Amino acid sequence: MSADPHPRRALLADLGVALAAVLLVLAAVLVGTAVQRADGTLFVNWPPLLASWGPHVGPGTPAAVVVAGVVVVYGPRVAARLSWRALLGGAWAAAVVWTFSLALVDGWQRGVARRLTSRYEYLQVIDRFHDIPATLRDFTAHILLGSPEHWPAHVAGHPPAATLTFVLLDRIGLGGGAWAGVWCITVGGTACVAVLVAVRALAGEALARRAAPFLVLAPTAVWVGTSADGYFAAVAAWALALLALAVTGPAPRTCAAAAGLLLGLACYLSYGLTLIAVIAAAVLLLGRDGLRTRALSLLLPGLLGLAVVPVAFTLAGFDWWEAYRLLVVRYGQGAGGFRPYGYWVWANLACTVLMAGLATVAGLRRAGATLRAPRAGAGAGDPGDRRLAFLVLAALLALLVADLSGMSKAETERIWLPFAVWLLPAGAFLTGPRAWLAAQAGLALLVNHLLLTGW
């Protein structure tokens, strides 16, 4: 990372945007509380989060504090010195331990085992998938409220690959909320590895190493443990990482096919994940030199991989487009039809601050400054810095599109996890990483110990 010619001025600017982010959250809390008390249209108990006030500690508290302390003190140094493979394995292990520790602040039952068994969740309908092809053919007939045996909110709100994941876990003997929770946390923890792989391929290993502690010690872990969106985030992250390797690495055909396969799967896990196309476009632009020489060898494997999941579901009788049309109607029938757009269009960004952290906010400021810097001559930034800045700001653009769509009013602290994980590498731009990591950990610990999160 290139040296900042005005480090004191940059630090003051970082602190300024962090303070602005804190004020945004405070405004969202105060305004949201007033609106909710006045007419109840927000449908959340502790706006802007779907949470309730409930200070508490639990069995995960000591572990979470220890993990946070170790990563803050030793994370930057260890990330700089480990071999690359050891760093990837260590980052995944640390992310999983951090996430499990935070989940266990609420205890095993509430924090992990029962989280995915509520009346809104996928596990409520496992028995209705005893004949999977027949259920897929009939899936859209149960999306709308008022339809016979309408699906619970999360099942209706996602394509059936989301529910099928838990159906298949049940079929292989890993049924129930505990295994579902372990699956989401364990797989969700790999998202940080995927992002590191992509950052290294597109912007260089030095920046990936600087980003690693911020990906591990992210407040996003509060919602990765335990929600299916953490699992969705990992699938999308690996799709983009493999795409980055396809345009830069030694096995373009294999990586292109695998990237296409996971991109297709992502769109059948969540309708909103179609917006990762924005980040995918950024990856292709950053890898355009390799793309020029590999275009023909990448195109066919990539398209074939991309077609696998959509073709399979279409042949099984599921119509993605019809299901999405009905989902828009269902969204209006439920809380989404009453939640005021004028509040959530900016309060969602306060949710993003709470799940991505103040370090990410400051890092995004530096990313914007990096792209505004001249490309050559005095004051020019490092090319790797510019490439990373472009990547994280593309993720921010995808998140803003989701926000403006009006289809993400509230609960974005979990729904936007697939976009938020790509904002976290912005921490690599920050000086004094330990202080910023402490801020990240402190925010996660405060949220998890003061609020009872859920959905």
PDB file of N, CA and C in Angstrom, residues 59-68 70-71 89-105 185-186 188-190 192 216-217 221 224-225 445:
ATOM      1  N   PRO A  59     -22.477 -18.446  27.559  1.00  0.00           N
ATOM      2  CA  PRO A  59     -21.280 -19.285  27.529  1.00  0.00           C
ATOM      3  C   PRO A  59     -20.272 -18.870  26.460  1.00  0.00           C
ATOM      4  N   GLY A  60     -20.732 -18.164  25.437  1.00  0.00           N
ATOM      5  CA  GLY A  60     -19.801 -17.734  24.395  1.00  0.00           C
ATOM      6  C   GLY A  60     -19.061 -16.455  24.721  1.00  0.00           C
ATOM      7  N   THR A  61     -19.457 -15.760  25.799  1.00  0.00           N
ATOM      8  CA  THR A  61     -18.856 -14.460  26.114  1.00  0.00           C
ATOM      9  C   THR A  61     -17.350 -14.532  26.327  1.00  0.00           C
ATOM     10  N   PRO A  62     -16.835 -15.416  27.217  1.00  0.00           N
ATOM     11  CA  PRO A  62     -15.379 -15.452  27.414  1.00  0.00           C
ATOM     12  C   PRO A  62     -14.617 -15.768  26.133  1.00  0.00           C
ATOM     13  N   ALA A  63     -15.122 -16.732  25.360  1.00  0.00           N
ATOM     14  CA  ALA A  63     -14.434 -17.101  24.122  1.00  0.00           C
ATOM     15  C   ALA A  63     -14.417 -15.946  23.134  1.00  0.00           C
ATOM     16  N   ALA A  64     -15.548 -15.237  23.011  1.00  0.00           N
ATOM     17  CA  ALA A  64     -15.619 -14.115  22.068  1.00  0.00           C
ATOM     18  C   ALA A  64     -14.631 -13.020  22.450  1.00  0.00           C
ATOM     19  N   VAL A  65     -14.520 -12.731  23.752  1.00  0.00           N
ATOM     20  CA  VAL A  65     -13.588 -11.700  24.206  1.00  0.00           C
ATOM     21  C   VAL A  65     -12.148 -12.129  23.938  1.00  0.00           C
ATOM     22  N   VAL A  66     -11.843 -13.400  24.191  1.00  0.00           N
ATOM     23  CA  VAL A  66     -10.481 -13.899  23.963  1.00  0.00           C
ATOM     24  C   VAL A  66     -10.133 -13.860  22.469  1.00  0.00           C
ATOM     25  N   VAL A  67     -11.043 -14.340  21.630  1.00  0.00           N
ATOM     26  CA  VAL A  67     -10.787 -14.326  20.186  1.00  0.00           C
ATOM     27  C   VAL A  67     -10.562 -12.899  19.706  1.00  0.00           C
ATOM     28  N   ALA A  68     -11.411 -11.993  20.155  1.00  0.00           N
ATOM     29  CA  ALA A  68     -11.263 -10.603  19.752  1.00  0.00           C
ATOM     30  C   ALA A  68      -9.901 -10.063  20.172  1.00  0.00           C
ATOM     31  N   VAL A  70      -7.087 -11.671  20.851  1.00  0.00           N
ATOM     32  CA  VAL A  70      -5.984 -12.313  20.132  1.00  0.00           C
ATOM     33  C   VAL A  70      -5.854 -11.757  18.723  1.00  0.00           C
ATOM     34  N   VAL A  71      -6.977 -11.619  18.021  1.00  0.00           N
ATOM     35  CA  VAL A  71      -6.919 -11.122  16.645  1.00  0.00           C
ATOM     36  C   VAL A  71      -6.493  -9.653  16.606  1.00  0.00           C
ATOM     37  N   GLY A  89      -6.243 -21.075   5.810  1.00  0.00           N
ATOM     38  CA  GLY A  89      -6.797 -22.006   6.783  1.00  0.00           C
ATOM     39  C   GLY A  89      -7.007 -21.357   8.137  1.00  0.00           C
ATOM     40  N   GLY A  90      -6.058 -20.539   8.559  1.00  0.00           N
ATOM     41  CA  GLY A  90      -6.183 -19.862   9.842  1.00  0.00           C
ATOM     42  C   GLY A  90      -7.309 -18.846   9.850  1.00  0.00           C
ATOM     43  N   ALA A  91      -7.482 -18.137   8.739  1.00  0.00           N
ATOM     44  CA  ALA A  91      -8.556 -17.145   8.648  1.00  0.00           C
ATOM     45  C   ALA A  91      -9.917 -17.825   8.757  1.00  0.00           C
ATOM     46  N   TRP A  92     -10.071 -18.950   8.061  1.00  0.00           N
ATOM     47  CA  TRP A  92     -11.348 -19.677   8.139  1.00  0.00           C
ATOM     48  C   TRP A  92     -11.602 -20.169   9.566  1.00  0.00           C
ATOM     49  N   ALA A  93     -10.597 -20.778  10.177  1.00  0.00           N
ATOM     50  CA  ALA A  93     -10.765 -21.303  11.531  1.00  0.00           C
ATOM     51  C   ALA A  93     -11.100 -20.183  12.512  1.00  0.00           C
ATOM     52  N   ALA A  94     -10.385 -19.064  12.407  1.00  0.00           N
ATOM     53  CA  ALA A  94     -10.628 -17.952  13.320  1.00  0.00           C
ATOM     54  C   ALA A  94     -12.016 -17.354  13.103  1.00  0.00           C
ATOM     55  N   ALA A  95     -12.433 -17.244  11.843  1.00  0.00           N
ATOM     56  CA  ALA A  95     -13.761 -16.694  11.547  1.00  0.00           C
ATOM     57  C   ALA A  95     -14.860 -17.596  12.113  1.00  0.00           C
ATOM     58  N   VAL A  96     -14.679 -18.902  11.989  1.00  0.00           N
ATOM     59  CA  VAL A  96     -15.682 -19.839  12.504  1.00  0.00           C
ATOM     60  C   VAL A  96     -15.736 -19.775  14.031  1.00  0.00           C
ATOM     61  N   VAL A  97     -14.576 -19.739  14.685  1.00  0.00           N
ATOM     62  CA  VAL A  97     -14.553 -19.659  16.142  1.00  0.00           C
ATOM     63  C   VAL A  97     -15.181 -18.351  16.620  1.00  0.00           C
ATOM     64  N   TRP A  98     -14.859 -17.246  15.962  1.00  0.00           N
ATOM     65  CA  TRP A  98     -15.437 -15.942  16.292  1.00  0.00           C
ATOM     66  C   TRP A  98     -16.960 -15.978  16.144  1.00  0.00           C
ATOM     67  N   THR A  99     -17.440 -16.554  15.056  1.00  0.00           N
ATOM     68  CA  THR A  99     -18.882 -16.607  14.814  1.00  0.00           C
ATOM     69  C   THR A  99     -19.578 -17.510  15.816  1.00  0.00           C
ATOM     70  N   PHE A 100     -19.015 -18.695  16.061  1.00  0.00           N
ATOM     71  CA  PHE A 100     -19.600 -19.589  17.059  1.00  0.00           C
ATOM     72  C   PHE A 100     -19.617 -18.939  18.439  1.00  0.00           C
ATOM     73  N   SER A 101     -18.542 -18.251  18.785  1.00  0.00           N
ATOM     74  CA  SER A 101     -18.472 -17.613  20.104  1.00  0.00           C
ATOM     75  C   SER A 101     -19.582 -16.577  20.259  1.00  0.00           C
ATOM     76  N   LEU A 102     -19.781 -15.764  19.227  1.00  0.00           N
ATOM     77  CA  LEU A 102     -20.838 -14.757  19.292  1.00  0.00           C
ATOM     78  C   LEU A 102     -22.217 -15.407  19.361  1.00  0.00           C
ATOM     79  N   ALA A 103     -22.423 -16.463  18.572  1.00  0.00           N
ATOM     80  CA  ALA A 103     -23.715 -17.151  18.606  1.00  0.00           C
ATOM     81  C   ALA A 103     -23.988 -17.731  19.988  1.00  0.00           C
ATOM     82  N   LEU A 104     -22.947 -18.240  20.624  1.00  0.00           N
ATOM     83  CA  LEU A 104     -23.125 -18.891  21.927  1.00  0.00           C
ATOM     84  C   LEU A 104     -23.269 -17.902  23.076  1.00  0.00           C
ATOM     85  N   VAL A 105     -23.110 -16.612  22.797  1.00  0.00           N
ATOM     86  CA  VAL A 105     -23.474 -15.616  23.806  1.00  0.00           C
ATOM     87  C   VAL A 105     -24.957 -15.766  24.148  1.00  0.00           C
ATOM     88  N   ILE A 185     -22.871 -21.706   9.843  1.00  0.00           N
ATOM     89  CA  ILE A 185     -21.697 -21.056  10.419  1.00  0.00           C
ATOM     90  C   ILE A 185     -20.413 -21.571   9.773  1.00  0.00           C
ATOM     91  N   THR A 186     -20.321 -22.885   9.605  1.00  0.00           N
ATOM     92  CA  THR A 186     -19.093 -23.479   9.064  1.00  0.00           C
ATOM     93  C   THR A 186     -18.886 -23.082   7.608  1.00  0.00           C
ATOM     94  N   GLY A 188     -20.503 -20.542   6.089  1.00  0.00           N
ATOM     95  CA  GLY A 188     -20.444 -19.090   6.046  1.00  0.00           C
ATOM     96  C   GLY A 188     -19.059 -18.554   6.364  1.00  0.00           C
ATOM     97  N   GLY A 189     -18.329 -19.246   7.240  1.00  0.00           N
ATOM     98  CA  GLY A 189     -16.974 -18.819   7.576  1.00  0.00           C
ATOM     99  C   GLY A 189     -16.006 -18.880   6.419  1.00  0.00           C
ATOM    100  N   THR A 190     -16.328 -19.668   5.401  1.00  0.00           N
ATOM    101  CA  THR A 190     -15.420 -19.750   4.247  1.00  0.00           C
ATOM    102  C   THR A 190     -15.505 -18.522   3.351  1.00  0.00           C
ATOM    103  N   CYS A 192     -14.819 -15.517   4.056  1.00  0.00           N
ATOM    104  CA  CYS A 192     -13.627 -14.680   4.207  1.00  0.00           C
ATOM    105  C   CYS A 192     -12.460 -15.239   3.399  1.00  0.00           C
ATOM    106  N   VAL A 216     -11.814 -11.531   9.247  1.00  0.00           N
ATOM    107  CA  VAL A 216     -12.026 -12.479  10.345  1.00  0.00           C
ATOM    108  C   VAL A 216     -12.878 -11.853  11.441  1.00  0.00           C
ATOM    109  N   LEU A 217     -12.500 -10.658  11.874  1.00  0.00           N
ATOM    110  CA  LEU A 217     -13.097 -10.050  13.069  1.00  0.00           C
ATOM    111  C   LEU A 217     -14.206  -9.073  12.685  1.00  0.00           C
ATOM    112  N   ALA A 221     -20.315 -11.305  11.590  1.00  0.00           N
ATOM    113  CA  ALA A 221     -20.395 -12.624  12.234  1.00  0.00           C
ATOM    114  C   ALA A 221     -21.606 -12.736  13.145  1.00  0.00           C
ATOM    115  N   VAL A 224     -24.054 -13.962  10.585  1.00  0.00           N
ATOM    116  CA  VAL A 224     -23.673 -15.233   9.966  1.00  0.00           C
ATOM    117  C   VAL A 224     -24.033 -16.381  10.899  1.00  0.00           C
ATOM    118  N   GLY A 225     -23.944 -16.116  12.218  1.00  0.00           N
ATOM    119  CA  GLY A 225     -24.297 -17.143  13.198  1.00  0.00           C
ATOM    120  C   GLY A 225     -25.576 -16.776  13.957  1.00  0.00           C
ATOM    121  N   LEU A 445     -19.321  -7.146  19.813  1.00  0.00           N
ATOM    122  CA  LEU A 445     -19.579  -7.592  21.181  1.00  0.00           C
ATOM    123  C   LEU A 445     -20.720  -6.792  21.815  1.00  0.00           C
TER     124      LEU A 445
END
